[in-house]
Amino acid sequence: QSQFVESGGRLVRPGEPLRLSCAVPGDTMDSWNIAWFRQAPGKEREGLACLSSLRNRDYSEPAKERFTISRAITRNLIYLSMSSLNPEDTAVYYCAANWNPRSPTCTMLAQHYTYWGQGTQVTVSS
C-alpha cells in the first residue's frame, strides 16, 4: 500500500476548477521531492508539476498556465490546483515522491520517483 494518497478527483464540467490533494506520510514534508503526473486512456504518463524539498516549483509547458502546485501550511498535503479544465484534462492523476532532503530542484521525469499513489480520476465532461 502506497504511503502517498491522492484525493479530490471527480466529474467536473468544462471550464470549472478543481484541486487535488496528495497526503504525505508523517512529519517529513521537507524531505521529499513531490510531483504530479497524469495518464489519459491510451496515452503515456505525463509530468505536470513538481515541488522540491526546498519548496522550489517547476511546471511542464502544458501545465504552466492553468496548474499550480502548492503545499498546505499546517497539514501534510501537497495540492494540484487546476483551472479552466477541459475534456483533454480527463485522466488519472498521480502524485509521486522521491526522498531528497534539501533539494533545490525537482524533475518531472517519472523514473526519478520511487513512491507513487494509487491515482485519482478526473473526468471533464458536460
XYZ file of N, CA and C in Angstrom:
378
model
N 0.843 -1.192 0.000
C 0.000 0.000 0.000
C 0.875 1.237 0.000
N 0.563 2.167 -0.926
C 1.372 3.371 -1.042
C 1.209 4.246 0.183
N 2.289 4.931 0.528
C 2.240 5.880 1.627
C 1.637 7.201 1.190
N 1.583 7.414 -0.097
C 1.111 8.689 -0.630
C -0.275 8.467 -1.236
N -1.221 9.249 -0.806
C -2.609 9.019 -1.184
C -3.194 10.273 -1.805
N -3.667 10.125 -3.053
C -4.309 11.244 -3.723
C -5.804 11.265 -3.407
N -6.381 12.428 -3.498
C -7.822 12.569 -3.350
C -8.268 13.823 -4.091
N -9.580 13.924 -4.292
C -10.158 15.120 -4.889
C -10.629 14.952 -6.319
N -10.288 13.846 -6.945
C -10.736 13.654 -8.315
C -12.239 13.406 -8.386
N -12.857 13.958 -9.421
C -14.308 13.783 -9.603
C -14.694 14.244 -10.988
N -15.954 14.170 -11.286
C -16.506 14.679 -12.544
C -16.735 16.182 -12.417
N -16.193 16.930 -13.364
C -16.410 18.376 -13.409
C -16.824 18.777 -14.820
N -17.433 19.950 -14.915
C -17.842 20.470 -16.219
C -16.695 21.277 -16.847
N -16.665 21.365 -18.150
C -15.623 22.180 -18.806
C -15.630 23.610 -18.270
N -14.433 24.132 -18.027
C -14.296 25.480 -17.507
C -14.206 25.567 -16.005
N -14.579 24.525 -15.298
C -14.547 24.543 -13.840
C -13.139 24.284 -13.308
N -12.884 24.727 -12.079
C -11.602 24.427 -11.437
C -11.723 23.173 -10.574
N -10.569 22.671 -10.152
C -10.542 21.515 -9.263
C -9.208 21.501 -8.542
N -9.238 21.097 -7.283
C -7.996 20.952 -6.532
C -7.845 19.521 -6.055
N -6.699 18.946 -6.380
C -6.355 17.601 -5.927
C -5.398 17.698 -4.742
N -5.464 16.682 -3.887
C -4.578 16.634 -2.722
C -3.760 15.361 -2.735
N -2.560 15.448 -2.202
C -1.691 14.289 -2.025
C -1.227 14.299 -0.573
N -1.608 13.284 0.169
C -1.216 13.182 1.572
C 0.190 12.606 1.665
N 1.046 13.301 2.367
C 2.441 12.899 2.576
C 2.561 12.266 3.956
N 3.204 11.095 4.092
C 3.224 10.417 5.392
C 4.067 11.128 6.427
N 3.624 11.035 7.652
C 4.396 11.513 8.787
C 4.688 12.998 8.739
N 5.723 13.384 9.453
C 6.130 14.783 9.532
C 7.398 14.979 8.702
N 7.312 14.618 7.419
C 8.521 14.573 6.586
C 8.411 15.439 5.347
N 7.519 16.410 5.378
C 7.262 17.205 4.170
C 8.528 17.822 3.592
N 9.454 18.228 4.445
C 10.636 18.945 3.975
C 11.735 18.020 3.465
N 11.450 16.750 3.325
C 12.475 15.808 2.861
C 12.143 15.151 1.531
N 10.991 15.498 0.982
C 10.558 14.850 -0.250
C 10.514 15.829 -1.408
N 10.919 15.358 -2.578
C 10.519 15.998 -3.829
C 9.209 15.331 -4.244
N 8.220 16.145 -4.566
C 6.901 15.639 -4.924
C 6.542 16.124 -6.324
N 5.908 15.269 -7.087
C 5.469 15.664 -8.423
C 4.064 15.136 -8.696
N 3.401 15.821 -9.584
C 2.098 15.374 -10.069
C 2.230 14.926 -11.521
N 1.628 13.784 -11.807
C 1.577 13.238 -13.156
C 0.116 12.934 -13.500
N -0.116 12.689 -14.763
C -1.430 12.192 -15.164
C -1.260 11.227 -16.331
N -2.263 10.369 -16.455
C -2.265 9.429 -17.572
C -3.688 9.300 -18.098
N -3.851 9.690 -19.348
C -5.138 9.571 -20.022
C -5.205 8.226 -20.735
N -6.402 7.744 -20.988
C -6.543 6.453 -21.680
C -5.794 6.454 -23.006
N -4.971 5.438 -23.206
C -4.257 5.294 -24.451
C -3.059 6.204 -24.607
N -2.736 6.959 -23.559
C -1.601 7.885 -23.636
C -0.560 7.543 -22.582
N 0.639 8.059 -22.778
C 1.711 7.843 -21.810
C 1.521 8.768 -20.598
N 2.131 8.348 -19.501
C 2.094 9.174 -18.299
C 2.819 10.494 -18.565
N 2.243 11.571 -18.085
C 2.731 12.925 -18.386
C 3.014 13.670 -17.090
N 4.201 14.225 -16.982
C 4.535 15.040 -15.820
C 3.909 16.412 -15.931
N 3.411 16.939 -14.812
C 2.722 18.226 -14.819
C 3.449 19.284 -13.999
N 3.775 18.943 -12.771
C 4.352 19.930 -11.864
C 5.131 19.204 -10.785
N 6.128 19.892 -10.235
C 6.870 19.295 -9.129
C 7.254 20.365 -8.118
N 7.494 19.901 -6.900
C 7.859 20.774 -5.788
C 9.037 20.134 -5.077
N 10.153 20.853 -5.004
C 11.332 20.281 -4.365
C 11.215 20.393 -2.848
N 12.060 19.668 -2.134
C 12.029 19.717 -0.675
C 12.378 21.104 -0.144
N 13.087 21.892 -0.931
C 13.353 23.284 -0.553
C 12.313 24.228 -1.139
N 11.196 23.657 -1.601
C 9.997 24.409 -1.971
C 10.119 25.208 -3.257
N 10.988 24.757 -4.152
C 11.020 25.350 -5.479
C 10.096 24.567 -6.402
N 9.451 25.283 -7.313
C 8.453 24.674 -8.189
C 8.940 24.636 -9.626
N 8.409 23.680 -10.361
C 8.627 23.650 -11.793
C 7.384 23.066 -12.444
N 7.162 23.454 -13.686
C 5.969 23.024 -14.406
C 6.327 22.591 -15.817
N 5.546 21.657 -16.344
C 5.665 21.332 -17.757
C 4.957 22.426 -18.551
N 5.281 22.488 -19.826
C 4.667 23.521 -20.669
C 3.139 23.431 -20.686
N 2.561 22.244 -20.833
C 1.081 22.187 -20.849
C 0.438 22.642 -19.548
N 1.184 22.556 -18.431
C 0.578 22.845 -17.132
C 0.827 24.265 -16.652
N 1.750 24.970 -17.267
C 2.215 26.247 -16.731
C 1.110 27.265 -16.511
N 0.202 27.374 -17.431
C -0.764 28.475 -17.355
C -1.961 28.163 -16.473
N -2.279 26.862 -16.282
C -3.536 26.546 -15.605
C -3.377 25.747 -14.328
N -2.175 25.212 -14.069
C -1.992 24.346 -12.903
C -1.023 24.995 -11.922
N -1.288 24.777 -10.641
C -0.421 25.287 -9.590
C -0.185 24.197 -8.558
N 1.081 23.955 -8.246
C 1.427 23.014 -7.181
C 1.746 23.812 -5.926
N 1.260 23.342 -4.800
C 1.498 24.058 -3.552
C 1.425 23.068 -2.395
N 1.813 23.556 -1.221
C 1.727 22.706 -0.049
C 0.884 23.396 1.004
N 0.200 22.594 1.775
C -0.605 23.144 2.851
C 0.316 23.699 3.938
N -0.185 24.699 4.659
C 0.625 25.347 5.686
C 0.722 24.486 6.932
N -0.378 23.907 7.325
C -0.396 23.202 8.610
C -0.671 21.713 8.479
N -0.857 21.223 7.274
C -1.144 19.807 7.104
C -0.155 19.202 6.123
N 0.019 17.887 6.190
C 0.965 17.222 5.301
C 0.315 16.914 3.965
N 0.001 17.977 3.230
C -0.670 17.828 1.949
C 0.027 18.644 0.873
N 0.092 18.056 -0.304
C 0.540 18.756 -1.499
C -0.667 18.870 -2.417
N -0.906 20.063 -2.928
C -2.066 20.306 -3.767
C -1.664 20.475 -5.236
N -2.580 20.114 -6.105
C -2.506 20.497 -7.508
C -3.814 21.216 -7.819
N -3.722 22.525 -7.987
C -4.893 23.326 -8.311
C -4.959 23.509 -9.817
N -6.108 23.211 -10.372
C -6.278 23.247 -11.827
C -7.437 24.171 -12.169
N -7.243 24.999 -13.167
C -8.299 25.919 -13.574
C -8.674 25.658 -15.038
N -9.841 26.170 -15.406
C -10.315 26.092 -16.793
C -10.149 24.696 -17.377
N -10.647 23.718 -16.658
C -10.484 22.337 -17.120
C -11.255 22.094 -18.406
N -10.709 21.247 -19.243
C -11.361 20.875 -20.498
C -11.314 19.358 -20.646
N -12.078 18.802 -21.583
C -12.134 17.337 -21.692
C -10.779 16.679 -21.900
N -9.810 17.403 -22.475
C -8.478 16.827 -22.668
C -7.730 16.646 -21.344
N -8.241 17.229 -20.275
C -7.637 17.039 -18.958
C -8.150 15.772 -18.265
N -9.065 15.077 -18.883
C -9.569 13.823 -18.314
C -8.453 12.795 -18.247
N -8.196 12.297 -17.041
C -7.081 11.373 -16.835
C -7.107 10.896 -15.392
N -6.279 9.907 -15.119
C -5.965 9.549 -13.738
C -4.754 10.374 -13.328
N -4.875 11.054 -12.199
C -3.817 11.926 -11.704
C -3.111 11.257 -10.538
N -1.787 11.295 -10.599
C -0.953 10.629 -9.592
C -0.014 11.635 -8.934
N 0.215 11.436 -7.654
C 1.354 12.113 -7.056
C 2.463 11.082 -6.869
N 3.679 11.564 -6.937
C 4.849 10.710 -6.803
C 5.873 11.419 -5.936
N 6.704 10.631 -5.272
C 7.639 11.220 -4.328
C 9.000 10.538 -4.401
N 10.011 11.351 -4.098
C 11.367 10.835 -4.007
C 12.017 11.463 -2.788
N 12.617 10.639 -1.950
C 13.279 11.137 -0.731
C 14.516 11.926 -1.135
N 14.518 13.231 -0.848
C 15.610 14.097 -1.317
C 15.674 15.353 -0.449
N 16.148 15.202 0.784
C 16.207 16.368 1.681
C 17.101 17.470 1.128
N 16.688 18.696 1.340
C 17.465 19.902 0.974
C 17.745 19.962 -0.525
N 16.794 19.543 -1.298
C 16.968 19.593 -2.750
C 16.404 20.889 -3.306
N 17.216 21.678 -4.034
C 16.703 22.925 -4.606
C 15.920 22.720 -5.902
N 16.064 21.559 -6.498
C 15.404 21.335 -7.780
C 14.580 20.061 -7.744
N 13.680 19.951 -8.719
C 12.882 18.741 -8.865
C 12.729 18.464 -10.354
N 12.250 17.271 -10.657
C 12.096 16.866 -12.040
C 10.710 16.291 -12.268
N 10.293 16.274 -13.513
C 9.036 15.648 -13.865
C 9.260 14.405 -14.723
N 10.418 13.787 -14.522
C 10.689 12.513 -15.161
C 10.269 11.396 -14.222
N 9.379 10.549 -14.678
C 8.786 9.541 -13.804
C 9.816 8.599 -13.199
N 10.879 8.312 -13.915
C 11.851 7.340 -13.425
C 12.608 7.831 -12.208
N 12.504 9.105 -11.883
C 13.197 9.649 -10.720
C 12.386 9.483 -9.430
N 11.187 8.983 -9.529
C 10.319 8.896 -8.364
C 10.112 7.452 -7.941
N 10.268 7.252 -6.650
C 10.218 5.906 -6.088
C 8.821 5.519 -5.624
N 8.122 6.458 -5.031
C 6.827 6.179 -4.420
C 5.712 6.832 -5.231
N 4.668 6.071 -5.450
C 3.539 6.540 -6.233
C 2.238 6.285 -5.477
N 1.297 7.225 -5.620
C -0.027 6.987 -5.110
C -0.818 6.094 -6.054
N -2.038 5.788 -5.638
C -2.879 4.896 -6.427
C -3.608 5.630 -7.547
N -3.585 6.955 -7.512
C -4.235 7.750 -8.544
C -5.644 8.169 -8.169
N -6.072 9.279 -8.747
C -7.443 9.754 -8.553
C -7.973 10.201 -9.910
N -9.187 9.772 -10.231
C -9.763 10.002 -11.551
C -10.362 11.396 -11.642
N -9.961 12.115 -12.678
C -10.579 13.403 -13.012
C -11.249 13.243 -14.369
N -12.518 13.546 -14.428
C -13.269 13.473 -15.675
C -13.895 14.833 -15.944
N -13.613 15.364 -17.115
C -14.158 16.662 -17.506
C -15.146 16.437 -18.646
N -16.402 16.677 -18.346
C -17.436 16.401 -19.330
C -18.669 17.240 -19.027
N -19.356 17.630 -20.071
C -20.610 18.363 -19.887
C -21.780 17.384 -19.807
